[in-house]
mmCIF file of C-alpha atoms in Angstrom:
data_model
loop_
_atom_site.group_PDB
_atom_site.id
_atom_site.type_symbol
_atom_site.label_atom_id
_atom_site.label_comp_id
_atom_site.label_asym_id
_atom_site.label_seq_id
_atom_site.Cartn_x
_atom_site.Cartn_y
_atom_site.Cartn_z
ATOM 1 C CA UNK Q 1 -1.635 9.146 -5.248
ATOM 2 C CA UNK Q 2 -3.600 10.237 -2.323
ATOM 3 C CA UNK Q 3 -5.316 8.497 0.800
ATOM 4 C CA UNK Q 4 -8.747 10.156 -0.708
ATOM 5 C CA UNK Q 5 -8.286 7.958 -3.272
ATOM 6 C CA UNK Q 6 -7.871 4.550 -1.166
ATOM 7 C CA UNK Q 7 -8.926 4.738 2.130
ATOM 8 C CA UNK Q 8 -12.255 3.086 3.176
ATOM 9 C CA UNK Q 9 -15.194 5.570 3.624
ATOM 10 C CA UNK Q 10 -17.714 5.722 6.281
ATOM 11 C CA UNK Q 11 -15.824 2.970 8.409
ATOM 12 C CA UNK Q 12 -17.273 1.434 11.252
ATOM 13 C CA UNK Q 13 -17.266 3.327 14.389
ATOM 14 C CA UNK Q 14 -18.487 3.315 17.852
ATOM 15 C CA UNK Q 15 -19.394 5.895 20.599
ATOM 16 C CA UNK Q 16 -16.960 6.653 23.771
ATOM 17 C CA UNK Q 17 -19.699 5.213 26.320
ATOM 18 C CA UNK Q 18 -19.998 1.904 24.206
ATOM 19 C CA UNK Q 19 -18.768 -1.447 26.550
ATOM 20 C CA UNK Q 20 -15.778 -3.168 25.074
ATOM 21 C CA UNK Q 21 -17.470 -6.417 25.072
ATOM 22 C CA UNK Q 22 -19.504 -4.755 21.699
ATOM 23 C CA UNK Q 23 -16.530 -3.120 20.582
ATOM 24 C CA UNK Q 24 -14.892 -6.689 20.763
ATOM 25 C CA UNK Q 25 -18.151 -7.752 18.576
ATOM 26 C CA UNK Q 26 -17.770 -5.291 15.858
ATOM 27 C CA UNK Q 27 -14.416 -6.264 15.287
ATOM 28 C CA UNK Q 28 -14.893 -9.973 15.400
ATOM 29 C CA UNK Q 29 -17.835 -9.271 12.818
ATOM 30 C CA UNK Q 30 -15.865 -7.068 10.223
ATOM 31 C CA UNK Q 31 -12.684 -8.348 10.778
ATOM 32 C CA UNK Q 32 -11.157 -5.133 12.010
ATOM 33 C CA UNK Q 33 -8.335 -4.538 14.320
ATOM 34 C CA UNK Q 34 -8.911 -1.132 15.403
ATOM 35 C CA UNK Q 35 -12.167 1.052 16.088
ATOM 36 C CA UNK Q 36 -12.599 5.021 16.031
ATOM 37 C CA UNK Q 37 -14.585 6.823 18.597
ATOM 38 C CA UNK Q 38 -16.095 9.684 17.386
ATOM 39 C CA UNK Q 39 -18.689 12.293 19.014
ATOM 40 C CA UNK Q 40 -21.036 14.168 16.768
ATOM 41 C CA UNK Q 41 -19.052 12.932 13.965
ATOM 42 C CA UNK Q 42 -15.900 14.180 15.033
ATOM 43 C CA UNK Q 43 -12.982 11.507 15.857
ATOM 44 C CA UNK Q 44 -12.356 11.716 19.622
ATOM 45 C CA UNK Q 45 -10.011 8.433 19.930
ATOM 46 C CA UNK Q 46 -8.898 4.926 19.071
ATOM 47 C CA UNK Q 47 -9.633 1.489 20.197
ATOM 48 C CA UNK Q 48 -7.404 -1.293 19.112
ATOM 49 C CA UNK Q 49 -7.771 -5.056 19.598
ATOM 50 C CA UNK Q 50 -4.361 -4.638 21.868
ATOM 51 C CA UNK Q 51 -6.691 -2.540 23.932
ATOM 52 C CA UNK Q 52 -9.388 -5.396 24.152
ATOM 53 C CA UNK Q 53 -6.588 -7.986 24.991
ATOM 54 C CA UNK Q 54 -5.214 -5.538 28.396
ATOM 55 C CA UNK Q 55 -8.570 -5.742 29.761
ATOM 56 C CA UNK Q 56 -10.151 -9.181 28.886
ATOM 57 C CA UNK Q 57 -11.658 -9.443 32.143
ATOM 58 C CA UNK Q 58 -13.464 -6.548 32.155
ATOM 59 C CA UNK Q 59 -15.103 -6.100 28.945
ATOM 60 C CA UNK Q 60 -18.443 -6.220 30.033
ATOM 61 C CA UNK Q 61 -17.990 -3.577 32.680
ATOM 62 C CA UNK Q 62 -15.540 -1.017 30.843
ATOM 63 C CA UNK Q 63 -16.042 1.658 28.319
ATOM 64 C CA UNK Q 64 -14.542 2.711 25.543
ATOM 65 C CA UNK Q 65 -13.923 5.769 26.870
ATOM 66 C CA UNK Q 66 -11.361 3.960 30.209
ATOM 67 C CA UNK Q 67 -8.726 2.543 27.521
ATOM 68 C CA UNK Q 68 -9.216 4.467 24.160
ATOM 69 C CA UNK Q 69 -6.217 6.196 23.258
ATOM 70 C CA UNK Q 70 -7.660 10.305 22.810
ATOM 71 C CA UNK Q 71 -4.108 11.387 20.854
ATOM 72 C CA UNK Q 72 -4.676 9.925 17.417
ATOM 73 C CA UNK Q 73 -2.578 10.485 14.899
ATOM 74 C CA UNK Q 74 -4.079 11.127 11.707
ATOM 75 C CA UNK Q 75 -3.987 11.821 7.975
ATOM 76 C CA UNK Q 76 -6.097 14.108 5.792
ATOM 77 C CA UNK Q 77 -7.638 12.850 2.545
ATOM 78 C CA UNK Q 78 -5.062 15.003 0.585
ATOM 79 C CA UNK Q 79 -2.480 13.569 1.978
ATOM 80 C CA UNK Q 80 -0.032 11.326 -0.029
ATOM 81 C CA UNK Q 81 0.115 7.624 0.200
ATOM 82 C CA UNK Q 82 3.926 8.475 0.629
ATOM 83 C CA UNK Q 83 3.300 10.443 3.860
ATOM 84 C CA UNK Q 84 1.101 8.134 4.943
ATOM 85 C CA UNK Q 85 3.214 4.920 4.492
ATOM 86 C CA UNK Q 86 5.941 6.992 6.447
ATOM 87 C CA UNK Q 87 4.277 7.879 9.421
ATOM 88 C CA UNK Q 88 2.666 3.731 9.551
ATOM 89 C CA UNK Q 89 6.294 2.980 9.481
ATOM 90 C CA UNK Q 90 7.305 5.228 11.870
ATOM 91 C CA UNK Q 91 5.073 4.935 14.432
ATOM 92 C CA UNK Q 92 4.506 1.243 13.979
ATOM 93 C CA UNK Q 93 1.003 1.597 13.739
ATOM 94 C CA UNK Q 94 -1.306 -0.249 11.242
ATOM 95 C CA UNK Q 95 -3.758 1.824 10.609
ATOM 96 C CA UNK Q 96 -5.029 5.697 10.483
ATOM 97 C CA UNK Q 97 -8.387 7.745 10.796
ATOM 98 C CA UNK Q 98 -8.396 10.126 7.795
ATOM 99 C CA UNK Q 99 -10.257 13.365 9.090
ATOM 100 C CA UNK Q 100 -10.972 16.656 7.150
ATOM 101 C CA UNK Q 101 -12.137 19.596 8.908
ATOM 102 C CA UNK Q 102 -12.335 18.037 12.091
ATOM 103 C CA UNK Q 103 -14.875 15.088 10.818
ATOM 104 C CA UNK Q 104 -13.946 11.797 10.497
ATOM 105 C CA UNK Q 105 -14.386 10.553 6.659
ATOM 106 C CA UNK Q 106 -12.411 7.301 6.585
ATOM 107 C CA UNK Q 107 -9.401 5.209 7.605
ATOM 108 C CA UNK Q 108 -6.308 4.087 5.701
ATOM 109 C CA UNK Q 109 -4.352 0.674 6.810
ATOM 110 C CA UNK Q 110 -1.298 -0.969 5.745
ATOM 111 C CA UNK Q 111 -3.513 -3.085 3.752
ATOM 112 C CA UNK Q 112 -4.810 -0.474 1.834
ATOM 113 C CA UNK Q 113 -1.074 0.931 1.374
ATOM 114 C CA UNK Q 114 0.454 -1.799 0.142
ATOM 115 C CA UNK Q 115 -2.441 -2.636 -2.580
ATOM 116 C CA UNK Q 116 -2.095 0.827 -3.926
ATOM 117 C CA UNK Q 117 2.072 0.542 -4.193
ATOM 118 C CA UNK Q 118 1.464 -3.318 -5.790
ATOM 119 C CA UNK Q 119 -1.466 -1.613 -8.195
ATOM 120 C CA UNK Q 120 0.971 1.434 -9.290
ATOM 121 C CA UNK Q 121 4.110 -1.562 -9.800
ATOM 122 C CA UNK Q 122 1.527 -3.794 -11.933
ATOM 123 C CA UNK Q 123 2.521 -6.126 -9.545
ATOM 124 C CA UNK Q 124 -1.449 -6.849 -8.515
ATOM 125 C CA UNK Q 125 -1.885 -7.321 -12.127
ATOM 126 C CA UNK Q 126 -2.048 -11.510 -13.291
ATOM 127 C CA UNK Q 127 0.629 -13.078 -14.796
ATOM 128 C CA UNK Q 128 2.424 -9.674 -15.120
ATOM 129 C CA UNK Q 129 6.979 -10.342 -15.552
ATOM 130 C CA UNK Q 130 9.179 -8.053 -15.207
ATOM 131 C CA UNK Q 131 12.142 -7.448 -17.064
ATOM 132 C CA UNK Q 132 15.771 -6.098 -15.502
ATOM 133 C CA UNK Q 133 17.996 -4.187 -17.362
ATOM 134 C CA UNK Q 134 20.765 -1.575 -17.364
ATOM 135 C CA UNK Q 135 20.225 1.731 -19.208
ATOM 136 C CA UNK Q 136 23.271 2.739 -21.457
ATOM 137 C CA UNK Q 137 22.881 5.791 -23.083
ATOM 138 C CA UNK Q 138 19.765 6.501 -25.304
ATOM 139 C CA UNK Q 139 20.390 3.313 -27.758
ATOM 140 C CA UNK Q 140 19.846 1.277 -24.679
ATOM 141 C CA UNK Q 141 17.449 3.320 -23.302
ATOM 142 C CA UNK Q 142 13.719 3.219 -21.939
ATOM 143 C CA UNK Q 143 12.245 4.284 -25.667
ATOM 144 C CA UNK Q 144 14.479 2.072 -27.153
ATOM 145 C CA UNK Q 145 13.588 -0.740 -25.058
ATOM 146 C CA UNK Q 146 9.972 0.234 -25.212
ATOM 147 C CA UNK Q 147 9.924 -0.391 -28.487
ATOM 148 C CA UNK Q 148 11.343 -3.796 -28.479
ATOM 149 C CA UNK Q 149 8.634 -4.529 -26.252
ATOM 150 C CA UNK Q 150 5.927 -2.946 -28.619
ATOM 151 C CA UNK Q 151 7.492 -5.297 -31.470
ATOM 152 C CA UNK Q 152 7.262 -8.193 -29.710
ATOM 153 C CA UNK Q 153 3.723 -7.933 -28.636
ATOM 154 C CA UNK Q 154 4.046 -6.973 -25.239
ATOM 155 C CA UNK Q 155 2.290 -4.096 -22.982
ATOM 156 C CA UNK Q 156 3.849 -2.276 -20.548
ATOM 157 C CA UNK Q 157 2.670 -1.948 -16.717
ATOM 158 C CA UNK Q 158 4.792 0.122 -15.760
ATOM 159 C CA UNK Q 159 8.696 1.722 -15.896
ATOM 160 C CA UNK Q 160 10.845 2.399 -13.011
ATOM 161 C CA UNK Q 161 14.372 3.087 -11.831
ATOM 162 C CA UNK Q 162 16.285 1.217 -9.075
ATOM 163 C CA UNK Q 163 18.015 3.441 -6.252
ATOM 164 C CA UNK Q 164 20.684 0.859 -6.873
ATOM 165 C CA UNK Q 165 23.352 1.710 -9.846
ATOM 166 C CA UNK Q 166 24.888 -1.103 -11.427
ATOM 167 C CA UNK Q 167 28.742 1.270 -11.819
ATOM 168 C CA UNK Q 168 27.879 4.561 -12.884
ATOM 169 C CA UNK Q 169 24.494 3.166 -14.699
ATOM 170 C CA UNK Q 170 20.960 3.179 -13.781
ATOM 171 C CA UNK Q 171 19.372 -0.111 -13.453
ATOM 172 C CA UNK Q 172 15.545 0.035 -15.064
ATOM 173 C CA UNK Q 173 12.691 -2.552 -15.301
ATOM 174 C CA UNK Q 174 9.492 -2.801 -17.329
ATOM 175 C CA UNK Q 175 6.399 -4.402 -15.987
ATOM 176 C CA UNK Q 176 4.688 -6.303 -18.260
ATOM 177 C CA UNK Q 177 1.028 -7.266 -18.980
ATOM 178 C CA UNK Q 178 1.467 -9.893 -21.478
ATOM 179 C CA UNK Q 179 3.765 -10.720 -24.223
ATOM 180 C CA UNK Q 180 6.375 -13.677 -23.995
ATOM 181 C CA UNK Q 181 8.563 -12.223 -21.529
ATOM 182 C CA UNK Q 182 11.732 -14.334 -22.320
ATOM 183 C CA UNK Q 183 11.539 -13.632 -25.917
ATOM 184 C CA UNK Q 184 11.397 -10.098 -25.242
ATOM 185 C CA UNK Q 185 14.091 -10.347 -23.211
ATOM 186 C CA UNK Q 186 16.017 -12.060 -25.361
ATOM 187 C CA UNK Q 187 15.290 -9.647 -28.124
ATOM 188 C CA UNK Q 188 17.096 -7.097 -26.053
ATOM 189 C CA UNK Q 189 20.087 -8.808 -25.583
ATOM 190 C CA UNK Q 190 19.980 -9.235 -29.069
ATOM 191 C CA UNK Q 191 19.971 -5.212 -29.698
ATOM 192 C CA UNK Q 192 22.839 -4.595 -26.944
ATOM 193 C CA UNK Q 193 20.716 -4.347 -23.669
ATOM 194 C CA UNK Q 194 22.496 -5.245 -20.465
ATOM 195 C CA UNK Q 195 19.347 -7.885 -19.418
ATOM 196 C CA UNK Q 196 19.634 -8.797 -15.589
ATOM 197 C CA UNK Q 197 16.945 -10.935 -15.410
ATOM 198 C CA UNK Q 198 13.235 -12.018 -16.149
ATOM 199 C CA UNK Q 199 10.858 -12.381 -13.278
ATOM 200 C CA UNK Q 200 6.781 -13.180 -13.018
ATOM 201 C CA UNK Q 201 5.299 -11.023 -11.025
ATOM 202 C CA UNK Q 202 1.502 -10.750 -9.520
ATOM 203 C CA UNK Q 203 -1.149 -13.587 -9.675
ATOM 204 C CA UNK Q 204 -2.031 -12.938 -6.046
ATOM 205 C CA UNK Q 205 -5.209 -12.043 -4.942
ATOM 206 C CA UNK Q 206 -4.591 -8.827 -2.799
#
């Protein structure tokens, strides 16, 4: 998945000579927490709300230009949302201008991040479960259990591995969309599936 694909385009921006006092404004108004600065269309720097709160006495008399910070790190709209989570984690930042060929073309935030992960897990999805179980060789595997699933009237989110092992096997879960998730679990137990547990997932607005 890239940050093409879920940043927000044409964000808000103001202009290096702009007072903080309207910078303050524009983020009060669209609920932002961080502003680029761009020149002919080309990002120049960053002003964050910390940046407002260091010089709250002097908002009507400073620029954007006296407390931006002018080394922005930034993403390209190719880039992965893996990359990008890493370097939001990294640097502790929340947020990052997304700039191709030297223009500015959006911004990805945590926000933005975490709705895309939550979207790919099903997890976004309403009243989606998900199911726990250990994969055991191929008759207690994902087609297998796939198929139990299928039976039982249930559709599938999503299917993912665990880092974790539980011994030497690989611990697996399948998002679901609907079905009766108990009775699907307990349909696997019933064909020889390790089941770890049932869990309801989603139902938040994000």
């Amino acid at each position: 998945m890239l940050v093409g694909n879920r940043m927000s385009k044409a964000p808000v921006t103001i202009t290096a000579d702009v007072l903080l006092s309207e910078a303050q404004e524009k983020m009060r108004k669209g609920g932002f927490r961080r502003l680029p600065v761009v020149s002919d269309g080309k990002l120049v720097g960053i002003l964050t709300d910390r940046d407002l709160r260091a010089h709250g006495g002097y908002l009507d008399r400073t620029k954007a230009n006296g407390v931006m910070t002018e080394k922005v790190r930034t993403v390209g709209s190719s880039t992965t949302l893996e990359e990008a989570a890493q370097i939001l984690l990294k640097y502790q930042i929340s947020g990052l201008p997304v700039v191709d060929e030297g223009r500015l073309v959006g911004i990805i935030t945590t926000s933005d991040v975490m709705k895309a992960f939550l979207d790919t897990m099903g997890a976004s999805q309403p009243a989606a479960t998900r199911i726990d179980f250990v994969l055991e060789g191929e008759e207690h595997g994902l087609i297998e259990a796939s198929r139990v699933v299928s039976r039982d009237g249930g559709e599938i989110l999503g299917i993912g591995t665990y880092r974790e092992k539980l011994g030497e096997n690989p611990v697996c879960y399948l998002r679901l969309r609907s079905g009766n998730a108990e009775r699907i679990a307990e349909s696997l137990r019933r064909g020889g599936f390790n089941v770890l547990g049932v869990h309801r997932i989603g139902g938040i607005d994000v």
